[in-house]
Coordinates of C-alpha atoms and ligand atoms in Angstrom, one line a residue:
X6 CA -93.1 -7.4 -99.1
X7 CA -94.0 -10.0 -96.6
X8 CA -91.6 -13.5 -96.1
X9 CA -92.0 -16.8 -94.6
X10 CA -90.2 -19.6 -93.4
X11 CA -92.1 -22.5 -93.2
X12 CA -89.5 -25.1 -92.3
X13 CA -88.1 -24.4 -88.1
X14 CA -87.9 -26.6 -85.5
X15 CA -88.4 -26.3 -81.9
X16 CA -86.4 -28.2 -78.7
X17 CA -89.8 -30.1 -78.5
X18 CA -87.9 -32.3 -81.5
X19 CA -84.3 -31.7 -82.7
X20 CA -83.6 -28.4 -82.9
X21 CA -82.1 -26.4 -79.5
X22 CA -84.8 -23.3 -79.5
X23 CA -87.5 -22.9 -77.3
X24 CA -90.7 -21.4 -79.0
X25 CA -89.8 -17.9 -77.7
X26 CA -86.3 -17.7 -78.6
X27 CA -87.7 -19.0 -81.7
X28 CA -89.9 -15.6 -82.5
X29 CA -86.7 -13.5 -81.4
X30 CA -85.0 -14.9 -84.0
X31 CA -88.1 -15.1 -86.7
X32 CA -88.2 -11.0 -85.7
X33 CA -84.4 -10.5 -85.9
X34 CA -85.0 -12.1 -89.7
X35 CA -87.9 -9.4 -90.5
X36 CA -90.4 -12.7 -91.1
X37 CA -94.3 -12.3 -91.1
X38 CA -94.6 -16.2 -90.7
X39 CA -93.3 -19.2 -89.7
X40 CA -94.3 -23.0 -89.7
X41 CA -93.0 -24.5 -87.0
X42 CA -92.7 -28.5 -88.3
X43 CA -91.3 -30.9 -85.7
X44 CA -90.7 -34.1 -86.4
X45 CA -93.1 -36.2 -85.4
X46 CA -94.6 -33.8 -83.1
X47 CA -96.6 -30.9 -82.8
X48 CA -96.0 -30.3 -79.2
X49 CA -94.7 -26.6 -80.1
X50 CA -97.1 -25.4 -81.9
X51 CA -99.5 -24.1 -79.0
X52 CA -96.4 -22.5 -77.4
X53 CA -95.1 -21.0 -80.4
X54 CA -98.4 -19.7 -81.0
X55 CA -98.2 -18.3 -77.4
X56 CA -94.9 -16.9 -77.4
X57 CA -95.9 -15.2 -81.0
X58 CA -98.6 -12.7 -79.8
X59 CA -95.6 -10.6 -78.2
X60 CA -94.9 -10.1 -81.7
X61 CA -96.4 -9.4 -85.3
X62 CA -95.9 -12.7 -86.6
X63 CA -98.4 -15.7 -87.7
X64 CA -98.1 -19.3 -87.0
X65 CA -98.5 -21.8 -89.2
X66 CA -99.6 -25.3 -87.2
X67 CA -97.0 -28.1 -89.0
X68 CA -95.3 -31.2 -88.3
X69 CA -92.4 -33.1 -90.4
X70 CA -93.0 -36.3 -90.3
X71 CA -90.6 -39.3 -90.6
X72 CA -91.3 -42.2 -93.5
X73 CA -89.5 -44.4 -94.7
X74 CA -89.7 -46.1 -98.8
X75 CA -87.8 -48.8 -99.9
X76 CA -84.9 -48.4 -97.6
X77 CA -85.3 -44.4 -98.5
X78 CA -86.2 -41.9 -95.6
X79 CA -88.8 -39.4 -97.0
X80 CA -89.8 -36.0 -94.9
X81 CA -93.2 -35.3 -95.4
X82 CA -94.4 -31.5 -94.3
X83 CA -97.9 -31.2 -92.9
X84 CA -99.4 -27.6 -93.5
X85 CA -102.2 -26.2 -91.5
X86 CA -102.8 -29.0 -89.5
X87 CA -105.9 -30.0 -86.9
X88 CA -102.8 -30.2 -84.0
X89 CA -105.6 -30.8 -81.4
X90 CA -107.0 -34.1 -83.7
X91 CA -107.6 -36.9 -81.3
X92 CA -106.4 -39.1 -84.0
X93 CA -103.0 -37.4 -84.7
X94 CA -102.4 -37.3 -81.1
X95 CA -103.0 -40.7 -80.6
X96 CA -100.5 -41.9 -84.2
X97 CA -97.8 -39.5 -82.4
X98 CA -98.0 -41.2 -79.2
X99 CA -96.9 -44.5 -80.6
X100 CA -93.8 -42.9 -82.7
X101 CA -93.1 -41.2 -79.4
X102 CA -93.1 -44.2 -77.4
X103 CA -91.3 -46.2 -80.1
X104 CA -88.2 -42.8 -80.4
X105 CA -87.8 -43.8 -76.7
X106 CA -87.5 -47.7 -77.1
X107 CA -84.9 -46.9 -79.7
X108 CA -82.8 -44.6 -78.3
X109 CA -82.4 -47.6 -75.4
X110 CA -80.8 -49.5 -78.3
X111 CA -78.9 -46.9 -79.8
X112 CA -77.6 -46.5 -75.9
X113 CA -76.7 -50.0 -75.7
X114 CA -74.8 -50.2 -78.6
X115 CA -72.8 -47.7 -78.1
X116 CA -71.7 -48.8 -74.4
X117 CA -70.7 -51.6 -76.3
X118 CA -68.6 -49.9 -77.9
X119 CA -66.9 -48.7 -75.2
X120 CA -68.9 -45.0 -74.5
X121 CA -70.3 -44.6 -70.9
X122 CA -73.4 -43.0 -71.6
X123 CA -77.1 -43.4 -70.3
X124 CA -80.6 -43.4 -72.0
X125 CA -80.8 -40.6 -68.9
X126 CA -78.1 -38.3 -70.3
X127 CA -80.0 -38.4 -73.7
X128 CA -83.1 -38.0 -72.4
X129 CA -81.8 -34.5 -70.5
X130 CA -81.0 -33.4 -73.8
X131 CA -84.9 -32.9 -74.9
X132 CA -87.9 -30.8 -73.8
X133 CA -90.4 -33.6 -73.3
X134 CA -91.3 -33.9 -77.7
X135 CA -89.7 -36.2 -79.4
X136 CA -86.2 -37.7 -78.7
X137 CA -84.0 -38.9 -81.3
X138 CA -80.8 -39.3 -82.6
X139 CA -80.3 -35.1 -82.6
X140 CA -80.3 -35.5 -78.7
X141 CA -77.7 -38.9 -78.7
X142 CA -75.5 -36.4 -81.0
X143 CA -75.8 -33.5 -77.9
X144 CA -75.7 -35.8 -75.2
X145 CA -72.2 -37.3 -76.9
X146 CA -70.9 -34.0 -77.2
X147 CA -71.6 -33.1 -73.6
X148 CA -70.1 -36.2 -72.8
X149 CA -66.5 -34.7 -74.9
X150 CA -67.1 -38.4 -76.5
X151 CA -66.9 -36.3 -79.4
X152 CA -66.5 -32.8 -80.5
X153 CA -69.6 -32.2 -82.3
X154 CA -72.9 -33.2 -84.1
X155 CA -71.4 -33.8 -86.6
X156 CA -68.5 -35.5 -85.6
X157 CA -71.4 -38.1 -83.6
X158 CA -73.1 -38.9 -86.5
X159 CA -70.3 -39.7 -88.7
X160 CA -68.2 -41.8 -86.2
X161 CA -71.6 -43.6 -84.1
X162 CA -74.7 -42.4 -85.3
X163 CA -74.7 -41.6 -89.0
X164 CA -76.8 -44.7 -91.2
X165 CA -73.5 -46.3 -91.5
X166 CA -72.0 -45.7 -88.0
X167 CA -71.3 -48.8 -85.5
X168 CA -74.5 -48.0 -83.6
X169 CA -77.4 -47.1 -85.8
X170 CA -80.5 -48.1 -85.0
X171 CA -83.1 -47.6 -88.0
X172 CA -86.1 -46.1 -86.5
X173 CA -89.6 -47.1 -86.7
X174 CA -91.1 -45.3 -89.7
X175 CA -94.5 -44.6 -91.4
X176 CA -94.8 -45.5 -94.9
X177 CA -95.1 -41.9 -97.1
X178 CA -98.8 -43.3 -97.6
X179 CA -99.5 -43.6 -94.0
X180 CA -98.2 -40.3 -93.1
X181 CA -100.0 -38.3 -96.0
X182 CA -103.1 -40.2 -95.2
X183 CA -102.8 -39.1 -91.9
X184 CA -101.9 -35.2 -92.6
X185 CA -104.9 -35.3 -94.8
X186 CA -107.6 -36.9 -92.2
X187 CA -106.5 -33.8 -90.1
X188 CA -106.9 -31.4 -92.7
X189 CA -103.5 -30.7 -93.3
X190 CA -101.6 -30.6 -96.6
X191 CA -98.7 -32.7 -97.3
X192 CA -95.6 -31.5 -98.8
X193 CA -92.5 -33.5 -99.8
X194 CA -89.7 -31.7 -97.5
X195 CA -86.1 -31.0 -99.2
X196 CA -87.0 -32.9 -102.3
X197 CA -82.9 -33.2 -103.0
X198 CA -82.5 -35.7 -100.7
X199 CA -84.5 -38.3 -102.7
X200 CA -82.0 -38.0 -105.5
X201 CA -84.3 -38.6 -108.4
X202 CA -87.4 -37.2 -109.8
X203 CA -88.9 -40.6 -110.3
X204 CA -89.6 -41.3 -107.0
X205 CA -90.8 -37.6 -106.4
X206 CA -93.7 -38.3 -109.2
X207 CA -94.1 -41.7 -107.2
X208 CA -95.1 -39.3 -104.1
X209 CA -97.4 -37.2 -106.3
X210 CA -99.2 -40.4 -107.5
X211 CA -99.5 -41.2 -103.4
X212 CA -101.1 -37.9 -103.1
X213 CA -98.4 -34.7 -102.2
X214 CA -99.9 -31.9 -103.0
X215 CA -96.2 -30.2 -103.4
X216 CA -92.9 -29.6 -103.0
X217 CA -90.4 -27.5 -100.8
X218 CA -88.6 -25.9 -103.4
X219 CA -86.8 -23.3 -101.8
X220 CA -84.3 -24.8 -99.0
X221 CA -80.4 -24.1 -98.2
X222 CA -78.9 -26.9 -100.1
X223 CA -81.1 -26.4 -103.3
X224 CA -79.0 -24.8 -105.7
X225 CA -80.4 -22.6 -108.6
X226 CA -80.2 -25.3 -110.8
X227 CA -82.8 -27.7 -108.5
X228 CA -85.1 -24.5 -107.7
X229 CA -85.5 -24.3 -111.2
X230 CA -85.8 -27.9 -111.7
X231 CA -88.3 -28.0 -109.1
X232 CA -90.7 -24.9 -110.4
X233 CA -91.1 -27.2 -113.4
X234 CA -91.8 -30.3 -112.0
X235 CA -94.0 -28.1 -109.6
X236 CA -96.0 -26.3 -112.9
X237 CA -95.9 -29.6 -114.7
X238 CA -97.8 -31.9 -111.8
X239 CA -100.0 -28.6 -110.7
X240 CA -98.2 -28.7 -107.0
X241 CA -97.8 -26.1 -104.5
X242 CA -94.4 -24.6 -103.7
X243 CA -93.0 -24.5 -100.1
X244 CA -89.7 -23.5 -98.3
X245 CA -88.0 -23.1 -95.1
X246 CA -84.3 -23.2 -94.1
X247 CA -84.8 -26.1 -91.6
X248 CA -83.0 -24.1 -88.4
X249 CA -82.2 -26.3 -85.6
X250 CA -80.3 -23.7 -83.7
X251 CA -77.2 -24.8 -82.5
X252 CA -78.1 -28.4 -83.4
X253 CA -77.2 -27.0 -87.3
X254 CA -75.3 -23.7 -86.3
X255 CA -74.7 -22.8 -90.3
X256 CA -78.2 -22.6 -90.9
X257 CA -80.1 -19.3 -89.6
X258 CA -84.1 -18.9 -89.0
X259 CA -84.8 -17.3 -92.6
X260 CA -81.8 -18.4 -94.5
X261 CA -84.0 -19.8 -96.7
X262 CA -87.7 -18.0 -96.9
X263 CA -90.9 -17.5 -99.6
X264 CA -93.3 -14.8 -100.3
X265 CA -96.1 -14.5 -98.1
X266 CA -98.4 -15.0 -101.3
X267 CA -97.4 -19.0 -101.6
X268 CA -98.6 -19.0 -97.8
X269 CA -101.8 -18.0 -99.2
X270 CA -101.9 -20.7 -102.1
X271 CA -101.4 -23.2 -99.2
X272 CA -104.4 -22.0 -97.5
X273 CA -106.4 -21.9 -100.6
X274 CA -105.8 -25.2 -101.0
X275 CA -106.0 -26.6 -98.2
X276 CA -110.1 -25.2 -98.0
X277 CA -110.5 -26.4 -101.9
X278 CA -109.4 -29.7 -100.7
Ligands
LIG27 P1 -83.9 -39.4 -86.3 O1 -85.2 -39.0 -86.7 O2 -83.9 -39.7 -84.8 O3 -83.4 -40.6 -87.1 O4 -82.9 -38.2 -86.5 C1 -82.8 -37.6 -87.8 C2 -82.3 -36.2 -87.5 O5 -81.0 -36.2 -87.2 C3 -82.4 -35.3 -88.8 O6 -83.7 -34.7 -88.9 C4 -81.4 -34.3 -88.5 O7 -81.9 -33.3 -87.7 C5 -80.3 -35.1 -87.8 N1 -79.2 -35.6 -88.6 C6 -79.2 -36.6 -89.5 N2 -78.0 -36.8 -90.0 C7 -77.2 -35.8 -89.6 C8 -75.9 -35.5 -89.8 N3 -75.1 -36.2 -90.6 N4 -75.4 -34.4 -89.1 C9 -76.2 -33.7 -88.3 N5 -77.5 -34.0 -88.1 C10 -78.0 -35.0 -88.7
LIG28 FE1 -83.9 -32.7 -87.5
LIG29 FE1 -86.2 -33.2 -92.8
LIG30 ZN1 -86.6 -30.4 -90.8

């Protein structure tokens, strides 16, 4: 039986491994695929495809990108992928230039509140992808302005936290508009995190084509839950564990993983598009 994880990330956003420690790991977990899915960027998938000829394991192009509805943030997965599209590159650029602006802000807020820190020590933190709040987290915890990740986000960083800045988002129509112009198909990532089915039928209506029903924090309950709404609305079914490596130590490459055979429904559809 063959198994993929279609949710990983790469340092090229927020998670800590490189594309090659990334197969290592992908191996260690027996996997026959993997999606790597960045956010906002796909600048790991040409290395990941790379580093994966050493071993007996297919990459999937992806990217996670960032939207925002109604105050909400919504993930939205892009399978399969044109990575190379002029277009996407150019849509990317602008988030990326925007990420940087942002964490400028984020830097200034939190020097005044009394943290000696530079955009510089942030921008250490990343690979050259995407920056974001991930690499404030790291950079505070090299600092010792706190003890971890976690501890960053819930005393600076977190929505609520002294210095938030909210990011500059796609609408979940822009960004599956997008995915579709390069041939890719969008899937609504970690569907829990919306908190009610009414807004996932919303995203259906916008054009999602499915829904990452197997992930860590989904309990049996919400697989379940999901399969139906899945059946009912004729989507296809994803999932991934969303490993950042040490940025999300808990959470292993293949702690949450699907039969190669949805992989194949993905491609089907992406060609009966
Ligand atoms: P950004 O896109 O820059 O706003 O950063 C969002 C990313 O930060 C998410 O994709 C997670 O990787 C991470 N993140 C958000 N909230 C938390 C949290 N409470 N603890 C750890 N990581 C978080
Ligand atoms: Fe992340
Ligand atoms: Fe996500
Ligand atoms: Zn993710």
């Amino acid at each position: 039986m063959k198994f993929a994880d279609l949710h990983l990330h790469t340092h090229f956003s927020d998670g800590t491994f490189s594309p090659e420690e990334l197969l290592r790991e992908s191996k260690r977990a027996s996997l026959a695929c993997i999606s790597v899915v960045d956010h906002d960027t796909v600048s790991g998938v040409t290395p990941a495809t790379e580093a994966a000829k050493g071993y007996d394991i297919e990459v999937l192009p992806g990217i996670e990108m960032s939207t925002e509805y109604n105050g909400v943030e919504v993930h939205i997965l892009g399978y399969l992928i044109e990575h190379h599209n002029p277009l996407l590159i150019e849509r990317l650029s602008l988030l990326k230039k925007n990420r940087i602006e942002r964490v400028h802000k984020i830097v200034e807020k939190l020097n005044r509140v009394g943290i000696k820190i530079t955009a510089e020590d942030v921008f250490k933190t990343a690979y050259g992808g995407i920056v974001g709040r991930m690499h404030i987290a790291l950079a505070l915890a090299k600092a010792r302005a706190v003890d971890s990740v976690a501890q960053a986000f819930e005393r600076y960083i977190g929505d609520k936290g002294p210095a938030y800045v909210l990011g500059f988002k796609f609408s979940p129509q822009e960004a599956i508009k997008l995915i579709k112009e390069c041939d890719g198909v969008p899937i609504l990532a970690h569907p829990y995190v919306l908190g009610s089915d009414k807004l996932i039928i919303r995203l259906v209506k916008e054009g999602i084509m499915g829904l990452e029903v197997y992930y860590p924090e989904h309990s049996q309950g919400l697989v379940d839950a999901y399969l139906s709404l899945a059946k009912k609305y004729n989507l296809l079914v994803t999932g991934g564990s969303d490993c950042h490596g040490q940025g999300k130590p808990s959470v292993k490459v293949g702690a949450a993983k699907v039969p190669y055979q949805l992989v194949e429904r993905l491609k089907e559809a992406q060609k009966n598009k």
